[in-house]
Amino acid sequence: MSLRLSTVILPYRRWHEGGRSAWQRAEQLGFHTAYTYDHLSWRSFRDGPWFGAVPTLTAAAAVTDRMRLGTLVTSPNFRHPVTLAKELISLDDISGGRITLGIGAGGTGFDATALGQEAWTPRERADRFAEFVPLLDRLLTEDTVSYQGDYYAAHEARNIPGCVQRPRLPFAVAATGPRGLTLAARHGQAWVTTGDPKLYEDGTPAQSVQAIRRQTERLADACAASGRDFARLDKILLTGFTPDRGRPLESLDAFVDFAGRHQELGFTEIVIHWPIPDSDFAAQEKVFERIAMEAAAQLV
């Protein structure tokens, strides 16, 4: 299987000052999917412009025709399954069935406390995620849903007419722990990883590949336990968070080597960040565009 190449466009630019043109250019370059982050703010961008994921994707759907669109990733930190489902159904309709929901348990960043709550512990995040995903699945596939859980509730929530994509839009579940991997196996059409964050500062690329290999092995075990065909679950690597950092975008050859090592692990999609000057995602635009146009053909 050929490797799909996608990009993630951070929502830090005003729509009429480079925002719209980036999404249109991504489609022209042939990316399979263009994602955006679903955060209220993020890391070094906190004190600068940052726009909402759903409005951004709605606008992107209106100025593109073929490319898939999605989030990497949405989390329960400031989302509720009932309201999120309504927005996703609307997005899927506006885009003509081109939306993928990247979804994860969330972390301890700014989103975790922006609504005034204390940041949840890892166990609390896992508990909420385990309830969030199955409920969202139901909300996107059933006309009417009532539910009462420990963290979320729905009372006769209507979601007519449902998604354009049937039975619902695909989930790309970000996970590395056992409970998250089980959710990916049961509810995901794809699994997402950024690698092992413990290796980012002091690890090596070789160590990172081995850590990701172990993640895929645990995913295979979760699929087996859930009666899921591991081979039919797409595997997505969001780059920029492994010890390689920005080196894969330094040249076409460097990227093909990096992507090929992960393709051998079974990955079906590699996601690279749209270049952002003076940031961790800085890259030469000409090299980035060459990778977009030429790399996939070398990774068949």
mmCIF file of C-alpha atoms in Angstrom:
data_model
loop_
_atom_site.group_PDB
_atom_site.id
_atom_site.type_symbol
_atom_site.label_atom_id
_atom_site.label_comp_id
_atom_site.label_asym_id
_atom_site.label_seq_id
_atom_site.Cartn_x
_atom_site.Cartn_y
_atom_site.Cartn_z
ATOM 1 C CA MET A 1 0.000 0.000 0.000
ATOM 2 C CA SER A 2 1.298 3.467 -0.877
ATOM 3 C CA LEU A 3 1.827 5.855 2.008
ATOM 4 C CA ARG A 4 -0.566 8.795 2.256
ATOM 5 C CA LEU A 5 0.944 12.187 2.995
ATOM 6 C CA SER A 6 -1.050 14.770 4.941
ATOM 7 C CA THR A 7 -0.415 18.103 6.608
ATOM 8 C CA VAL A 8 -1.576 19.973 9.705
ATOM 9 C CA ILE A 9 -2.204 23.709 9.398
ATOM 10 C CA LEU A 10 -2.148 25.496 12.725
ATOM 11 C CA PRO A 11 -4.951 28.109 13.017
ATOM 12 C CA TYR A 12 -2.770 31.067 13.924
ATOM 13 C CA ARG A 13 -3.301 33.282 10.869
ATOM 14 C CA ARG A 14 -6.279 35.451 10.066
ATOM 15 C CA TRP A 15 -8.343 33.889 7.301
ATOM 16 C CA HIS A 16 -7.744 36.761 4.872
ATOM 17 C CA GLU A 17 -4.069 37.126 5.788
ATOM 18 C CA GLY A 18 -2.758 33.729 4.734
ATOM 19 C CA GLY A 19 -5.213 31.367 6.395
ATOM 20 C CA ARG A 20 -7.372 30.653 3.373
ATOM 21 C CA SER A 21 -4.471 30.448 0.923
ATOM 22 C CA ALA A 22 -2.704 27.774 3.021
ATOM 23 C CA TRP A 23 -5.690 25.416 2.852
ATOM 24 C CA GLN A 24 -6.131 26.005 -0.861
ATOM 25 C CA ARG A 25 -2.430 25.466 -1.490
ATOM 26 C CA ALA A 26 -2.508 22.243 0.529
ATOM 27 C CA GLU A 27 -5.146 20.879 -1.839
ATOM 28 C CA GLN A 28 -3.143 22.010 -4.875
ATOM 29 C CA LEU A 29 -0.084 20.180 -3.537
ATOM 30 C CA GLY A 30 -2.055 16.938 -3.358
ATOM 31 C CA PHE A 31 -2.149 16.295 0.392
ATOM 32 C CA HIS A 32 -4.525 13.504 1.328
ATOM 33 C CA THR A 33 -5.832 15.349 4.403
ATOM 34 C CA ALA A 34 -5.260 18.762 5.954
ATOM 35 C CA TYR A 35 -5.819 18.762 9.696
ATOM 36 C CA THR A 36 -5.771 21.488 12.317
ATOM 37 C CA TYR A 37 -5.256 21.472 16.070
ATOM 38 C CA ASP A 38 -8.390 21.689 18.212
ATOM 39 C CA HIS A 39 -7.101 23.794 21.111
ATOM 40 C CA LEU A 40 -8.148 27.020 22.791
ATOM 41 C CA SER A 41 -4.485 28.010 22.700
ATOM 42 C CA TRP A 42 -1.271 26.058 22.412
ATOM 43 C CA ARG A 43 2.251 26.310 23.828
ATOM 44 C CA SER A 44 4.330 29.130 22.345
ATOM 45 C CA PHE A 45 1.333 30.429 20.371
ATOM 46 C CA ARG A 46 -0.641 31.232 23.535
ATOM 47 C CA ASP A 47 -0.013 34.977 23.438
ATOM 48 C CA GLY A 48 -0.662 35.364 19.729
ATOM 49 C CA PRO A 49 -3.569 34.852 17.335
ATOM 50 C CA TRP A 50 -5.270 31.457 17.538
ATOM 51 C CA PHE A 51 -8.604 30.574 15.946
ATOM 52 C CA GLY A 52 -11.193 27.873 16.592
ATOM 53 C CA ALA A 53 -10.916 24.534 14.839
ATOM 54 C CA VAL A 54 -14.556 24.056 13.827
ATOM 55 C CA PRO A 55 -15.020 27.496 12.191
ATOM 56 C CA THR A 56 -11.624 27.109 10.509
ATOM 57 C CA LEU A 57 -12.545 23.709 9.080
ATOM 58 C CA THR A 58 -15.918 25.052 7.961
ATOM 59 C CA ALA A 59 -14.177 27.829 6.049
ATOM 60 C CA ALA A 60 -11.639 25.359 4.649
ATOM 61 C CA ALA A 61 -14.455 23.108 3.434
ATOM 62 C CA ALA A 62 -15.905 26.046 1.508
ATOM 63 C CA VAL A 63 -12.678 26.819 -0.382
ATOM 64 C CA THR A 64 -11.536 23.235 -1.156
ATOM 65 C CA ASP A 65 -13.155 20.426 -3.121
ATOM 66 C CA ARG A 66 -11.264 17.128 -2.855
ATOM 67 C CA MET A 67 -8.912 17.096 0.112
ATOM 68 C CA ARG A 68 -10.079 15.546 3.366
ATOM 69 C CA LEU A 69 -10.181 17.773 6.452
ATOM 70 C CA GLY A 70 -9.964 17.038 10.150
ATOM 71 C CA THR A 71 -8.722 17.647 13.676
ATOM 72 C CA LEU A 72 -5.510 16.377 15.285
ATOM 73 C CA VAL A 73 -6.810 16.166 17.881
ATOM 74 C CA THR A 74 -10.049 17.043 19.629
ATOM 75 C CA SER A 75 -10.272 16.150 23.327
ATOM 76 C CA PRO A 76 -12.764 16.224 26.213
ATOM 77 C CA ASN A 77 -10.836 19.086 27.845
ATOM 78 C CA PHE A 78 -13.396 21.631 26.648
ATOM 79 C CA ARG A 79 -15.764 19.540 24.510
ATOM 80 C CA HIS A 80 -19.035 17.774 25.324
ATOM 81 C CA PRO A 81 -20.144 14.847 23.131
ATOM 82 C CA VAL A 82 -23.654 16.247 22.498
ATOM 83 C CA THR A 83 -22.576 19.647 21.203
ATOM 84 C CA LEU A 84 -19.538 18.224 19.427
ATOM 85 C CA ALA A 85 -21.678 15.705 17.557
ATOM 86 C CA LYS A 86 -23.943 18.466 16.228
ATOM 87 C CA GLU A 87 -20.948 20.450 15.001
ATOM 88 C CA LEU A 88 -19.367 17.404 13.368
ATOM 89 C CA ILE A 89 -22.561 16.452 11.548
ATOM 90 C CA SER A 90 -22.777 20.015 10.246
ATOM 91 C CA LEU A 91 -19.120 19.986 9.192
ATOM 92 C CA ASP A 92 -19.520 16.656 7.430
ATOM 93 C CA ASP A 93 -22.509 18.023 5.524
ATOM 94 C CA ILE A 94 -20.821 21.281 4.524
ATOM 95 C CA SER A 95 -17.683 19.437 3.343
ATOM 96 C CA GLY A 96 -19.589 16.819 1.382
ATOM 97 C CA GLY A 97 -18.358 13.990 3.603
ATOM 98 C CA ARG A 98 -14.665 14.912 3.889
ATOM 99 C CA ILE A 99 -14.225 15.149 7.676
ATOM 100 C CA THR A 100 -12.074 12.935 9.906
ATOM 101 C CA LEU A 101 -12.204 13.405 13.658
ATOM 102 C CA GLY A 102 -8.850 13.020 15.318
ATOM 103 C CA ILE A 103 -9.632 12.513 18.987
ATOM 104 C CA GLY A 104 -7.542 12.006 22.118
ATOM 105 C CA ALA A 105 -7.783 12.101 25.900
ATOM 106 C CA GLY A 106 -6.213 15.565 26.172
ATOM 107 C CA GLY A 107 -3.332 16.718 28.315
ATOM 108 C CA THR A 108 -2.312 19.296 30.904
ATOM 109 C CA GLY A 109 -1.886 22.297 28.622
ATOM 110 C CA PHE A 110 -3.880 25.518 28.600
ATOM 111 C CA ASP A 111 -7.077 23.760 27.492
ATOM 112 C CA ALA A 112 -7.110 21.760 30.698
ATOM 113 C CA THR A 113 -7.852 24.767 32.937
ATOM 114 C CA ALA A 114 -9.307 27.405 30.580
ATOM 115 C CA LEU A 115 -12.870 26.695 31.742
ATOM 116 C CA GLY A 116 -11.864 27.261 35.352
ATOM 117 C CA GLN A 117 -11.518 23.650 36.423
ATOM 118 C CA GLU A 118 -8.529 21.924 37.959
ATOM 119 C CA ALA A 119 -6.488 19.914 35.475
ATOM 120 C CA TRP A 120 -7.581 16.292 35.473
ATOM 121 C CA THR A 121 -5.163 13.564 36.488
ATOM 122 C CA PRO A 122 -4.080 11.014 33.860
ATOM 123 C CA ARG A 123 -6.576 8.550 35.327
ATOM 124 C CA GLU A 124 -9.398 11.098 35.209
ATOM 125 C CA ARG A 125 -8.571 11.894 31.584
ATOM 126 C CA ALA A 126 -8.632 8.192 30.738
ATOM 127 C CA ASP A 127 -11.926 7.698 32.575
ATOM 128 C CA ARG A 128 -13.576 10.565 30.747
ATOM 129 C CA PHE A 129 -12.166 9.513 27.381
ATOM 130 C CA ALA A 130 -13.505 5.977 27.895
ATOM 131 C CA GLU A 131 -16.994 7.457 28.286
ATOM 132 C CA PHE A 132 -16.650 10.256 25.738
ATOM 133 C CA VAL A 133 -15.758 8.167 22.688
ATOM 134 C CA PRO A 134 -18.543 5.527 22.867
ATOM 135 C CA LEU A 135 -21.149 8.202 23.540
ATOM 136 C CA LEU A 136 -19.935 10.306 20.619
ATOM 137 C CA ASP A 137 -20.044 7.172 18.453
ATOM 138 C CA ARG A 138 -23.720 6.681 19.369
ATOM 139 C CA LEU A 139 -24.573 10.348 18.842
ATOM 140 C CA LEU A 140 -23.166 10.240 15.317
ATOM 141 C CA THR A 141 -24.942 7.021 14.333
ATOM 142 C CA GLU A 142 -28.333 7.171 16.087
ATOM 143 C CA ASP A 143 -31.137 9.685 15.462
ATOM 144 C CA THR A 144 -31.978 10.027 19.176
ATOM 145 C CA VAL A 145 -29.729 9.283 22.141
ATOM 146 C CA SER A 146 -30.376 9.292 25.876
ATOM 147 C CA TYR A 147 -27.525 8.415 28.213
ATOM 148 C CA GLN A 148 -26.491 8.955 31.813
ATOM 149 C CA GLY A 149 -22.873 8.283 32.710
ATOM 150 C CA ASP A 150 -20.400 9.292 35.380
ATOM 151 C CA TYR A 151 -19.193 12.317 33.409
ATOM 152 C CA TYR A 152 -21.533 12.910 30.480
ATOM 153 C CA ALA A 153 -25.259 12.811 29.875
ATOM 154 C CA ALA A 154 -27.600 13.126 26.911
ATOM 155 C CA HIS A 155 -31.369 13.460 27.083
ATOM 156 C CA GLU A 156 -33.188 12.696 23.855
ATOM 157 C CA ALA A 157 -30.382 14.345 21.882
ATOM 158 C CA ARG A 158 -31.463 14.554 18.224
ATOM 159 C CA ASN A 159 -28.881 14.216 15.471
ATOM 160 C CA ILE A 160 -30.918 14.059 12.288
ATOM 161 C CA PRO A 161 -29.941 13.589 9.461
ATOM 162 C CA GLY A 162 -26.655 12.160 10.739
ATOM 163 C CA CYS A 163 -23.364 12.161 8.868
ATOM 164 C CA VAL A 164 -22.935 12.182 5.111
ATOM 165 C CA GLN A 165 -20.338 9.448 5.649
ATOM 166 C CA ARG A 166 -22.017 6.269 6.821
ATOM 167 C CA PRO A 167 -22.438 4.980 9.400
ATOM 168 C CA ARG A 168 -20.548 8.079 10.618
ATOM 169 C CA LEU A 169 -17.432 10.099 9.911
ATOM 170 C CA PRO A 170 -14.198 8.245 10.757
ATOM 171 C CA PHE A 171 -12.460 8.500 14.120
ATOM 172 C CA ALA A 172 -8.658 8.678 14.295
ATOM 173 C CA VAL A 173 -7.983 7.832 17.940
ATOM 174 C CA ALA A 174 -4.744 9.121 19.467
ATOM 175 C CA ALA A 175 -3.539 6.733 22.161
ATOM 176 C CA THR A 176 -0.518 4.975 23.648
ATOM 177 C CA GLY A 177 -1.891 3.556 26.903
ATOM 178 C CA PRO A 178 -3.887 0.333 27.198
ATOM 179 C CA ARG A 179 -7.303 1.941 27.670
ATOM 180 C CA GLY A 180 -6.836 4.363 24.791
ATOM 181 C CA LEU A 181 -5.563 1.617 22.499
ATOM 182 C CA THR A 182 -8.659 -0.426 23.335
ATOM 183 C CA LEU A 183 -10.826 2.542 22.322
ATOM 184 C CA ALA A 184 -8.876 2.835 19.062
ATOM 185 C CA ALA A 185 -9.412 -0.859 18.364
ATOM 186 C CA ARG A 186 -13.139 -0.721 19.142
ATOM 187 C CA HIS A 187 -14.171 2.645 17.740
ATOM 188 C CA GLY A 188 -11.393 3.949 15.501
ATOM 189 C CA GLN A 189 -11.000 3.802 11.778
ATOM 190 C CA ALA A 190 -7.438 4.972 12.410
ATOM 191 C CA TRP A 191 -4.921 5.208 15.245
ATOM 192 C CA VAL A 192 -2.679 8.230 15.815
ATOM 193 C CA THR A 193 0.652 8.546 17.596
ATOM 194 C CA THR A 194 3.325 11.216 17.938
ATOM 195 C CA GLY A 195 5.868 8.700 19.214
ATOM 196 C CA ASP A 196 7.196 8.440 22.750
ATOM 197 C CA PRO A 197 7.387 11.921 24.353
ATOM 198 C CA LYS A 198 9.999 10.720 26.856
ATOM 199 C CA LEU A 199 12.475 10.383 23.994
ATOM 200 C CA TYR A 200 11.966 13.843 22.504
ATOM 201 C CA GLU A 201 14.740 15.612 24.414
ATOM 202 C CA ASP A 202 17.426 12.947 24.826
ATOM 203 C CA GLY A 203 16.427 9.957 22.701
ATOM 204 C CA THR A 204 17.703 8.916 19.301
ATOM 205 C CA PRO A 205 15.764 8.296 16.082
ATOM 206 C CA ALA A 206 16.555 4.580 16.386
ATOM 207 C CA GLN A 207 15.169 4.475 19.923
ATOM 208 C CA SER A 208 12.080 6.302 18.729
ATOM 209 C CA VAL A 209 11.430 3.768 15.982
ATOM 210 C CA GLN A 210 11.713 0.940 18.508
ATOM 211 C CA ALA A 211 9.331 2.697 20.912
ATOM 212 C CA ILE A 212 6.793 3.229 18.132
ATOM 213 C CA ARG A 213 7.189 -0.400 17.100
ATOM 214 C CA ARG A 214 6.231 -1.393 20.640
ATOM 215 C CA GLN A 215 3.203 0.893 20.437
ATOM 216 C CA THR A 216 2.039 -0.820 17.247
ATOM 217 C CA GLU A 217 2.519 -4.219 18.893
ATOM 218 C CA ARG A 218 0.320 -3.159 21.810
ATOM 219 C CA LEU A 219 -2.251 -1.864 19.333
ATOM 220 C CA ALA A 220 -2.212 -5.245 17.593
ATOM 221 C CA ASP A 221 -2.856 -6.924 20.947
ATOM 222 C CA ALA A 222 -5.772 -4.551 21.622
ATOM 223 C CA CYS A 223 -7.225 -5.318 18.202
ATOM 224 C CA ALA A 224 -6.934 -9.055 18.821
ATOM 225 C CA ALA A 225 -8.677 -8.711 22.182
ATOM 226 C CA SER A 226 -11.483 -6.698 20.577
ATOM 227 C CA GLY A 227 -11.886 -8.984 17.570
ATOM 228 C CA ARG A 228 -10.645 -6.254 15.241
ATOM 229 C CA ASP A 229 -8.517 -6.845 12.165
ATOM 230 C CA PHE A 230 -5.303 -4.931 12.935
ATOM 231 C CA ALA A 231 -4.467 -4.668 9.242
ATOM 232 C CA ARG A 232 -7.697 -2.798 8.520
ATOM 233 C CA LEU A 233 -6.983 -0.048 11.037
ATOM 234 C CA ASP A 234 -5.102 2.893 9.518
ATOM 235 C CA LYS A 235 -2.000 4.029 11.408
ATOM 236 C CA ILE A 236 -1.173 7.746 11.414
ATOM 237 C CA LEU A 237 2.107 9.334 12.563
ATOM 238 C CA LEU A 238 1.958 13.033 13.430
ATOM 239 C CA THR A 239 5.550 14.185 12.992
ATOM 240 C CA GLY A 240 7.515 16.875 14.797
ATOM 241 C CA PHE A 241 7.533 15.242 18.228
ATOM 242 C CA THR A 242 10.159 12.522 17.819
ATOM 243 C CA PRO A 243 13.918 13.034 18.345
ATOM 244 C CA ASP A 244 14.200 13.658 14.593
ATOM 245 C CA ARG A 245 12.365 16.980 15.159
ATOM 246 C CA GLY A 246 12.507 19.031 11.957
ATOM 247 C CA ARG A 247 15.269 17.097 10.232
ATOM 248 C CA PRO A 248 12.950 15.043 7.997
ATOM 249 C CA LEU A 249 11.853 18.282 6.317
ATOM 250 C CA GLU A 250 15.391 19.398 5.509
ATOM 251 C CA SER A 251 15.381 17.589 2.159
ATOM 252 C CA LEU A 252 13.309 15.222 0.055
ATOM 253 C CA ASP A 253 15.779 12.398 0.663
ATOM 254 C CA ALA A 254 15.707 12.961 4.435
ATOM 255 C CA PHE A 255 11.939 12.779 4.462
ATOM 256 C CA VAL A 256 11.744 9.679 2.285
ATOM 257 C CA ASP A 257 14.218 7.941 4.605
ATOM 258 C CA PHE A 258 12.248 8.972 7.706
ATOM 259 C CA ALA A 259 8.876 8.053 6.238
ATOM 260 C CA GLY A 260 10.158 4.767 4.859
ATOM 261 C CA ARG A 261 11.358 3.647 8.305
ATOM 262 C CA HIS A 262 7.878 4.233 9.686
ATOM 263 C CA GLN A 263 6.108 2.768 6.698
ATOM 264 C CA GLU A 264 7.927 -0.457 7.499
ATOM 265 C CA LEU A 265 6.180 -0.390 10.890
ATOM 266 C CA GLY A 266 2.811 -0.420 9.150
ATOM 267 C CA PHE A 267 1.998 3.287 9.040
ATOM 268 C CA THR A 268 -0.411 4.255 6.313
ATOM 269 C CA GLU A 269 -0.303 8.041 6.745
ATOM 270 C CA ILE A 270 2.401 10.546 7.696
ATOM 271 C CA VAL A 271 1.391 14.063 8.748
ATOM 272 C CA ILE A 272 3.801 16.992 8.471
ATOM 273 C CA HIS A 273 3.299 20.504 9.827
ATOM 274 C CA TRP A 274 2.734 23.362 7.447
ATOM 275 C CA PRO A 275 5.859 25.548 7.809
ATOM 276 C CA ILE A 276 5.687 28.292 10.434
ATOM 277 C CA PRO A 277 8.670 30.680 10.474
ATOM 278 C CA ASP A 278 10.493 31.210 13.768
ATOM 279 C CA SER A 279 8.872 28.222 15.439
ATOM 280 C CA ASP A 280 9.516 24.542 16.079
ATOM 281 C CA PHE A 281 7.797 23.950 12.733
ATOM 282 C CA ALA A 282 10.043 26.165 10.627
ATOM 283 C CA ALA A 283 10.963 24.678 7.239
ATOM 284 C CA GLN A 284 11.978 25.850 3.802
ATOM 285 C CA GLU A 285 8.816 26.301 1.763
ATOM 286 C CA LYS A 286 10.358 25.006 -1.464
ATOM 287 C CA VAL A 287 11.600 21.825 0.212
ATOM 288 C CA PHE A 288 8.238 21.342 1.929
ATOM 289 C CA GLU A 289 6.387 21.652 -1.359
ATOM 290 C CA ARG A 290 8.780 19.271 -3.097
ATOM 291 C CA ILE A 291 8.169 16.699 -0.367
ATOM 292 C CA ALA A 292 4.422 17.182 -0.798
ATOM 293 C CA MET A 293 4.563 16.643 -4.551
ATOM 294 C CA GLU A 294 7.260 13.970 -4.889
ATOM 295 C CA ALA A 295 7.664 11.936 -1.702
ATOM 296 C CA ALA A 296 4.571 9.728 -1.992
ATOM 297 C CA ALA A 297 5.677 8.346 -5.334
ATOM 298 C CA GLN A 298 8.903 7.115 -3.734
ATOM 299 C CA LEU A 299 7.053 5.390 -0.896
ATOM 300 C CA VAL A 300 4.845 2.980 -2.830
#
